[in-house]
Amino acid sequence: MAETSLPLLFLCFLFLFITCSSIFLPVSSSKTRFNYSLEEPHHPLDPLTAPEMKRARAILSGHDPGFGSGSAIIHAMALDEPDKQRVVRWKKGDPIPPRRAEVLAMSNGKSRVLTVDLDSGRVVSDLTSPTSGYPVLTMDDIIASSQVPFKSVEFNRSIEARGVPFSDLICITPFAGWFGPDEEGRRVINIQCFSRQDTVNFYMRPIEGLYLTVDLDKLEVIRIVDKGPVPIPSSTGTEYRYGFLDKPVHMDRINSISMDQPDGPSFKVEDGYLVKWANWVFHIKPDQRAGLIISHATIRDSETGEARSVMYKGFVSELFVPYMDPDEGWYSKAYMDAGEFGLGPSSMPLVPLNDCPRNAYYIDGLFASPQGNPILQPNMICLFERYAGDISWRHSEILLPGTNIRESRPKVTLVARMASSVGNYDYIFDWEFQMDGLIRVTVAASGMLMVKGTPYENVQDLGDKEDDSGPLISENVIGVVHDHFVSFHLDMDIDGSENNSFVKVHLEKQRLRESKRKSYLKVKKYVAKTEKDAQIKLNLYDPYEFHLVNTNRSSRLGNQAGYKLVPGGNAASLLDLDDPPQIRGAFTNNQIWVTRYNRSEQWAGGLLMYQSRGEDTLQVWSDRDRAIENRDIVLWYTLGFHHIPCQEDFPVMPTVAASFELKPVNFFESNPVLGIPPFLKKDLPVC
Ligand SMILES: *[C@@H]1O[C@H](CO)[C@@H](O)[C@H](O)[C@H]1NC(C)=O
Ligand SMILES: *[C@@H]1O[C@H](CO)[C@@H](O)[C@H](O)[C@H]1NC(C)=O
Ligand SMILES: *[C@@H]1O[C@H](CO)[C@@H](O)[C@H](O)[C@H]1NC(C)=O
Ligand SMILES: *[C@@H]1O[C@H](CO)[C@@H](O)[C@H](O)[C@H]1NC(C)=O
Ligand SMILES: *[C@@H]1O[C@H](CO)[C@@H](O)[C@H](O)[C@H]1NC(C)=O
Ligand SMILES: [Cu+2]
């Protein structure tokens, strides 16, 4: 080593220290983080503020004293968004349109849907049980009902017979679904208990064979079934926390990695919720039910500078997770996680450096408690630029001597992320924006399986018998087969709300007679006239592209400006249409739907999902078969996984992801990212 290296090295470290300590400001425009408990909305779509929630509560109490006395309970409270046209026309500096709250409540065992006008101080609409079903559960519902089993002598006896100490019991509330008259006219919930002895991962220690159904309002046991004890799986190997594991890991360590942004992040978050990055502008907000809503996404045309509308609103409308076990205690496991539980409150604070990279900016959520008090959910959403070493576009040229063409551009994207822990499962939702106009939506599943106890410890013990309801994934533990479906509401407004059409671009095989080829594929376009034309099941042997175009906007070549939906890996629900869970989850009967825009049709399983009977689903709306050509239309896409568990899913499952894309087609005149400059070494820190 030369003598000069040491001081140089030192200098270099110093330099790194100086740059690195100053580069990770959360948002380049402001040094302090936005206060998400602030007083005022700044944008027509901003979520209700804390003072607005308090005001809504006061107005409700004036309207119905039950809200003051506690006999009427608030299950959900969210901004009742102003009309789309008003939001689109609104500009910074304009007055905010009148603010309204939509409230889902329960009183006297009945569902209520109320609209509270915060400006006039009046309840402008108050509907009792407009459809079957009840609002999303409150945390109080879940906690109170999980204590109900202990009121039952029979339950206590069953637990004692199993030799489980009461102090080790933890009871959770798999939802009830809806299976006919027994569950009608009252709110019910199923309860299942686990042993948390010697583990935090109680999900892997089910007390199988003991099932309860509880009345959620009277808080009493309706039914208890004890099919006799099943061995409770041991706690061995269930630990997942770093620092508590006792087995060595035979793997070389990976050094820490993070991304350098010497000049800071390139995105801005204005007034807490308005995101500006590269050519994109969109509004992002936390939501109790959907978790995260992206609104009014526009992209600037790099040729004209015009801000062009792409998507008015995109969010997870419902999640449907049916388990494949008809046994007592299991048949009802068919969850609707958004409408029964809510993805917002279950999105706990993200873990910096692990859930989101170092250069992330965090957004808090604000939700109403059952009494209408605002509750802050810190660091619920993160926003970050991603550079994963991928290429945006490239070409190198060998056929032109002397030109030495090596053109390449890095792919940098902007990701908005949220992670919900809906009981045992974790879902990570990413909305990823690319400079070339593409939006990629990814859902990744992780967390704990919902497992079933079994007497078997080894596959050999089964003898000639088939697997029970799924594979053995640990001693006495069955990973029950199930599906996950995530249904997205995608209100695409390509260059405005009007004049949008859905075009099925079909690849049709042509048979040839007088050619050296015998067959080839030809593109034919079909414009969907009505909603039924747009009920689509994906099929590899009958391929389509799915375009949304603006018929009133053409490129210089006369192609209609459009975006296409690009499905990714997917799975279909194979349950029969008359199966009760499938009636409620009818929005999974097709992977793609297009409906006429209707501001009350947002939740694919219905506004009141809990114990609903499926009369307010996307299937029902779409079957009205309204005209959808050349209008304001909404695209719906459901992505799914079949999940056959395996041993690697124990004790916590590695993430499994699926995604889809919304990609411009003839929307721009040419490649919109041609002009972006390459990265150069001189712009990055030296060390
Ligand atoms: C945010 O604003 C609220 C209401 O004005 C205030 O009570 C709170 O202390 C503020 N939080 C921070 C971190 O400044
Ligand atoms: C059941 O056992 C629990 C725990 O020992 C006790 O608190 C509860 O009172 C018992 N319930 C009945 C009905 O005996
Ligand atoms: C249709 O296009 C014309 C010309 O660009 C424009 O002036 C008009 O506003 C558009 N109509 C609608 C409904 O968007
Ligand atoms: C666009 O929509 C408007 C109003 O909905 C209609 O009047 C107009 O004819 C449409 N334009 C085209 C090109 O279809
Ligand atoms: C809008 O949706 C609601 C709920 O599905 C329905 O009652 C109403 O008839 C719809 N309106 C139109 C114009 O389709
Ligand atoms: Cu799964």
mmCIF file of C-alpha atoms in Angstrom, residues 469-636:
data_model
loop_
_atom_site.group_PDB
_atom_site.id
_atom_site.type_symbol
_atom_site.label_atom_id
_atom_site.label_comp_id
_atom_site.label_asym_id
_atom_site.label_seq_id
_atom_site.Cartn_x
_atom_site.Cartn_y
_atom_site.Cartn_z
ATOM 1 C CA SER A 469 -57.567 -30.294 4.134
ATOM 2 C CA GLY A 470 -53.998 -29.514 3.202
ATOM 3 C CA PRO A 471 -50.400 -30.646 3.570
ATOM 4 C CA LEU A 472 -48.690 -31.322 6.864
ATOM 5 C CA ILE A 473 -46.320 -28.394 7.380
ATOM 6 C CA SER A 474 -45.089 -29.193 10.891
ATOM 7 C CA GLU A 475 -45.824 -31.890 13.490
ATOM 8 C CA ASN A 476 -49.608 -31.830 14.151
ATOM 9 C CA VAL A 477 -50.036 -28.806 11.870
ATOM 10 C CA ILE A 478 -51.969 -28.768 8.613
ATOM 11 C CA GLY A 479 -51.621 -25.794 6.294
ATOM 12 C CA VAL A 480 -55.200 -25.615 5.047
ATOM 13 C CA VAL A 481 -55.506 -24.953 1.313
ATOM 14 C CA HIS A 482 -57.081 -21.595 0.526
ATOM 15 C CA ASP A 483 -57.295 -18.811 -2.047
ATOM 16 C CA HIS A 484 -56.555 -15.108 -1.853
ATOM 17 C CA PHE A 485 -58.370 -12.694 -4.130
ATOM 18 C CA VAL A 486 -57.730 -8.988 -4.219
ATOM 19 C CA SER A 487 -60.209 -6.940 -6.160
ATOM 20 C CA PHE A 488 -59.208 -3.508 -7.411
ATOM 21 C CA HIS A 489 -61.457 -0.604 -8.258
ATOM 22 C CA LEU A 490 -59.698 1.260 -11.080
ATOM 23 C CA ASP A 491 -61.617 4.316 -12.166
ATOM 24 C CA MET A 492 -59.565 5.043 -15.254
ATOM 25 C CA ASP A 493 -60.229 8.426 -16.788
ATOM 26 C CA ILE A 494 -58.081 8.466 -19.889
ATOM 27 C CA ASP A 495 -57.800 12.128 -20.889
ATOM 28 C CA GLY A 496 -60.885 12.966 -18.875
ATOM 29 C CA SER A 497 -63.926 11.102 -17.618
ATOM 30 C CA GLU A 498 -66.014 11.333 -20.751
ATOM 31 C CA ASN A 499 -65.621 9.400 -23.983
ATOM 32 C CA ASN A 500 -63.867 6.384 -22.485
ATOM 33 C CA SER A 501 -64.465 3.002 -24.082
ATOM 34 C CA PHE A 502 -63.288 -0.488 -23.281
ATOM 35 C CA VAL A 503 -61.808 -2.269 -26.286
ATOM 36 C CA LYS A 504 -61.086 -5.966 -26.363
ATOM 37 C CA VAL A 505 -58.153 -6.476 -28.684
ATOM 38 C CA HIS A 506 -58.382 -10.066 -29.764
ATOM 39 C CA LEU A 507 -55.649 -12.189 -31.301
ATOM 40 C CA GLU A 508 -57.447 -14.464 -33.718
ATOM 41 C CA LYS A 509 -55.918 -17.423 -35.438
ATOM 42 C CA GLN A 510 -56.229 -17.399 -39.194
ATOM 43 C CA ARG A 511 -55.912 -20.574 -41.240
ATOM 44 C CA LEU A 512 -54.114 -20.222 -44.563
ATOM 45 C CA ARG A 513 -54.423 -22.195 -47.763
ATOM 46 C CA GLU A 514 -52.217 -20.517 -50.351
ATOM 47 C CA SER A 515 -49.128 -19.663 -48.335
ATOM 48 C CA LYS A 516 -46.018 -21.378 -47.012
ATOM 49 C CA ARG A 517 -47.467 -20.703 -43.566
ATOM 50 C CA LYS A 518 -50.506 -22.612 -42.402
ATOM 51 C CA SER A 519 -51.587 -20.268 -39.629
ATOM 52 C CA TYR A 520 -50.963 -16.859 -38.115
ATOM 53 C CA LEU A 521 -52.499 -14.445 -35.637
ATOM 54 C CA LYS A 522 -54.430 -11.356 -36.558
ATOM 55 C CA VAL A 523 -55.561 -8.513 -34.327
ATOM 56 C CA LYS A 524 -59.272 -7.654 -34.246
ATOM 57 C CA LYS A 525 -60.871 -5.054 -32.037
ATOM 58 C CA TYR A 526 -64.236 -5.266 -30.303
ATOM 59 C CA VAL A 527 -65.625 -2.304 -28.443
ATOM 60 C CA ALA A 528 -67.620 -3.423 -25.405
ATOM 61 C CA LYS A 529 -71.109 -1.958 -25.761
ATOM 62 C CA THR A 530 -72.530 -2.966 -22.390
ATOM 63 C CA GLU A 531 -71.347 -4.229 -19.033
ATOM 64 C CA LYS A 532 -71.942 -7.875 -19.912
ATOM 65 C CA ASP A 533 -69.577 -7.533 -22.882
ATOM 66 C CA ALA A 534 -66.917 -6.691 -20.330
ATOM 67 C CA GLN A 535 -67.291 -9.653 -17.953
ATOM 68 C CA ILE A 536 -64.021 -11.369 -18.722
ATOM 69 C CA LYS A 537 -62.392 -14.632 -17.729
ATOM 70 C CA LEU A 538 -58.724 -14.867 -18.651
ATOM 71 C CA ASN A 539 -57.745 -17.649 -20.999
ATOM 72 C CA LEU A 540 -54.312 -18.333 -22.506
ATOM 73 C CA TYR A 541 -55.838 -19.990 -25.569
ATOM 74 C CA ASP A 542 -58.111 -17.076 -26.316
ATOM 75 C CA PRO A 543 -55.811 -14.096 -25.829
ATOM 76 C CA TYR A 544 -56.929 -10.519 -25.594
ATOM 77 C CA GLU A 545 -55.420 -7.203 -24.727
ATOM 78 C CA PHE A 546 -57.706 -4.994 -22.688
ATOM 79 C CA HIS A 547 -57.609 -1.351 -23.699
ATOM 80 C CA LEU A 548 -59.306 1.685 -22.274
ATOM 81 C CA VAL A 549 -59.333 4.419 -24.846
ATOM 82 C CA ASN A 550 -60.589 7.936 -25.179
ATOM 83 C CA THR A 551 -62.591 8.000 -28.394
ATOM 84 C CA ASN A 552 -62.377 11.792 -28.479
ATOM 85 C CA ARG A 553 -58.580 11.914 -28.391
ATOM 86 C CA SER A 554 -56.347 10.632 -31.128
ATOM 87 C CA SER A 555 -52.638 10.639 -31.701
ATOM 88 C CA ARG A 556 -51.211 12.351 -34.786
ATOM 89 C CA LEU A 557 -51.591 8.990 -36.512
ATOM 90 C CA GLY A 558 -55.225 8.706 -35.571
ATOM 91 C CA ASN A 559 -54.821 6.023 -32.912
ATOM 92 C CA GLN A 560 -57.079 6.532 -29.916
ATOM 93 C CA ALA A 561 -55.221 7.480 -26.743
ATOM 94 C CA GLY A 562 -55.365 4.576 -24.346
ATOM 95 C CA TYR A 563 -54.082 2.542 -21.470
ATOM 96 C CA LYS A 564 -54.129 -1.220 -21.293
ATOM 97 C CA LEU A 565 -54.619 -3.518 -18.371
ATOM 98 C CA VAL A 566 -51.842 -6.108 -18.356
ATOM 99 C CA PRO A 567 -52.780 -9.011 -16.082
ATOM 100 C CA GLY A 568 -49.993 -10.883 -14.330
ATOM 101 C CA GLY A 569 -49.994 -14.266 -12.646
ATOM 102 C CA ASN A 570 -53.525 -14.993 -11.546
ATOM 103 C CA ALA A 571 -55.924 -17.580 -10.202
ATOM 104 C CA ALA A 572 -59.679 -17.899 -10.557
ATOM 105 C CA SER A 573 -62.212 -18.821 -7.921
ATOM 106 C CA LEU A 574 -63.394 -22.352 -8.665
ATOM 107 C CA LEU A 575 -66.129 -22.447 -6.048
ATOM 108 C CA ASP A 576 -69.640 -23.061 -7.298
ATOM 109 C CA LEU A 577 -71.742 -19.982 -7.950
ATOM 110 C CA ASP A 578 -74.360 -21.120 -5.417
ATOM 111 C CA ASP A 579 -71.807 -21.606 -2.623
ATOM 112 C CA PRO A 580 -72.600 -18.963 0.037
ATOM 113 C CA PRO A 581 -69.044 -17.542 0.200
ATOM 114 C CA GLN A 582 -68.986 -17.258 -3.579
ATOM 115 C CA ILE A 583 -72.355 -15.481 -3.629
ATOM 116 C CA ARG A 584 -70.846 -12.828 -1.355
ATOM 117 C CA GLY A 585 -67.536 -12.950 -3.230
ATOM 118 C CA ALA A 586 -69.262 -12.807 -6.619
ATOM 119 C CA PHE A 587 -66.871 -10.066 -7.702
ATOM 120 C CA THR A 588 -64.387 -12.900 -8.277
ATOM 121 C CA ASN A 589 -66.640 -14.581 -10.854
ATOM 122 C CA ASN A 590 -64.610 -12.772 -13.508
ATOM 123 C CA GLN A 591 -61.114 -11.365 -13.427
ATOM 124 C CA ILE A 592 -62.059 -8.231 -15.357
ATOM 125 C CA TRP A 593 -65.213 -6.165 -15.334
ATOM 126 C CA VAL A 594 -66.047 -2.726 -16.642
ATOM 127 C CA THR A 595 -68.994 -0.859 -15.185
ATOM 128 C CA ARG A 596 -70.575 2.479 -15.810
ATOM 129 C CA TYR A 597 -69.289 5.055 -13.335
ATOM 130 C CA ASN A 598 -71.607 5.338 -10.351
ATOM 131 C CA ARG A 599 -70.269 6.967 -7.226
ATOM 132 C CA SER A 600 -72.153 4.556 -4.966
ATOM 133 C CA GLU A 601 -70.553 1.495 -6.556
ATOM 134 C CA GLN A 602 -67.159 1.395 -4.885
ATOM 135 C CA TRP A 603 -67.089 -1.737 -2.746
ATOM 136 C CA ALA A 604 -67.135 -4.860 -4.882
ATOM 137 C CA GLY A 605 -68.810 -6.959 -2.203
ATOM 138 C CA GLY A 606 -71.234 -4.249 -1.122
ATOM 139 C CA LEU A 607 -71.142 -1.290 1.236
ATOM 140 C CA LEU A 608 -72.223 -3.401 4.204
ATOM 141 C CA MET A 609 -70.059 -6.492 3.850
ATOM 142 C CA TYR A 610 -70.271 -8.193 7.224
ATOM 143 C CA GLN A 611 -72.722 -11.135 6.954
ATOM 144 C CA SER A 612 -74.016 -9.700 3.704
ATOM 145 C CA ARG A 613 -75.987 -12.004 1.431
ATOM 146 C CA GLY A 614 -74.460 -10.843 -1.792
ATOM 147 C CA GLU A 615 -77.244 -8.671 -3.199
ATOM 148 C CA ASP A 616 -74.997 -5.591 -3.571
ATOM 149 C CA THR A 617 -71.978 -6.995 -5.418
ATOM 150 C CA LEU A 618 -70.157 -6.098 -8.594
ATOM 151 C CA GLN A 619 -71.874 -9.081 -10.231
ATOM 152 C CA VAL A 620 -75.279 -7.587 -9.475
ATOM 153 C CA TRP A 621 -74.302 -4.141 -10.755
ATOM 154 C CA SER A 622 -72.705 -5.490 -13.889
ATOM 155 C CA ASP A 623 -75.700 -7.688 -14.633
ATOM 156 C CA ARG A 624 -77.733 -4.506 -15.086
ATOM 157 C CA ASP A 625 -75.851 -4.444 -18.358
ATOM 158 C CA ARG A 626 -75.688 -0.674 -18.693
ATOM 159 C CA ALA A 627 -74.164 0.890 -21.787
ATOM 160 C CA ILE A 628 -70.439 1.516 -21.299
ATOM 161 C CA GLU A 629 -69.348 2.734 -24.696
ATOM 162 C CA ASN A 630 -67.975 6.269 -24.944
ATOM 163 C CA ARG A 631 -68.709 7.176 -21.330
ATOM 164 C CA ASP A 632 -67.275 7.465 -17.868
ATOM 165 C CA ILE A 633 -66.402 3.871 -16.968
ATOM 166 C CA VAL A 634 -64.686 1.944 -14.179
ATOM 167 C CA LEU A 635 -62.360 -0.993 -14.622
ATOM 168 C CA TRP A 636 -62.233 -3.755 -12.020
#
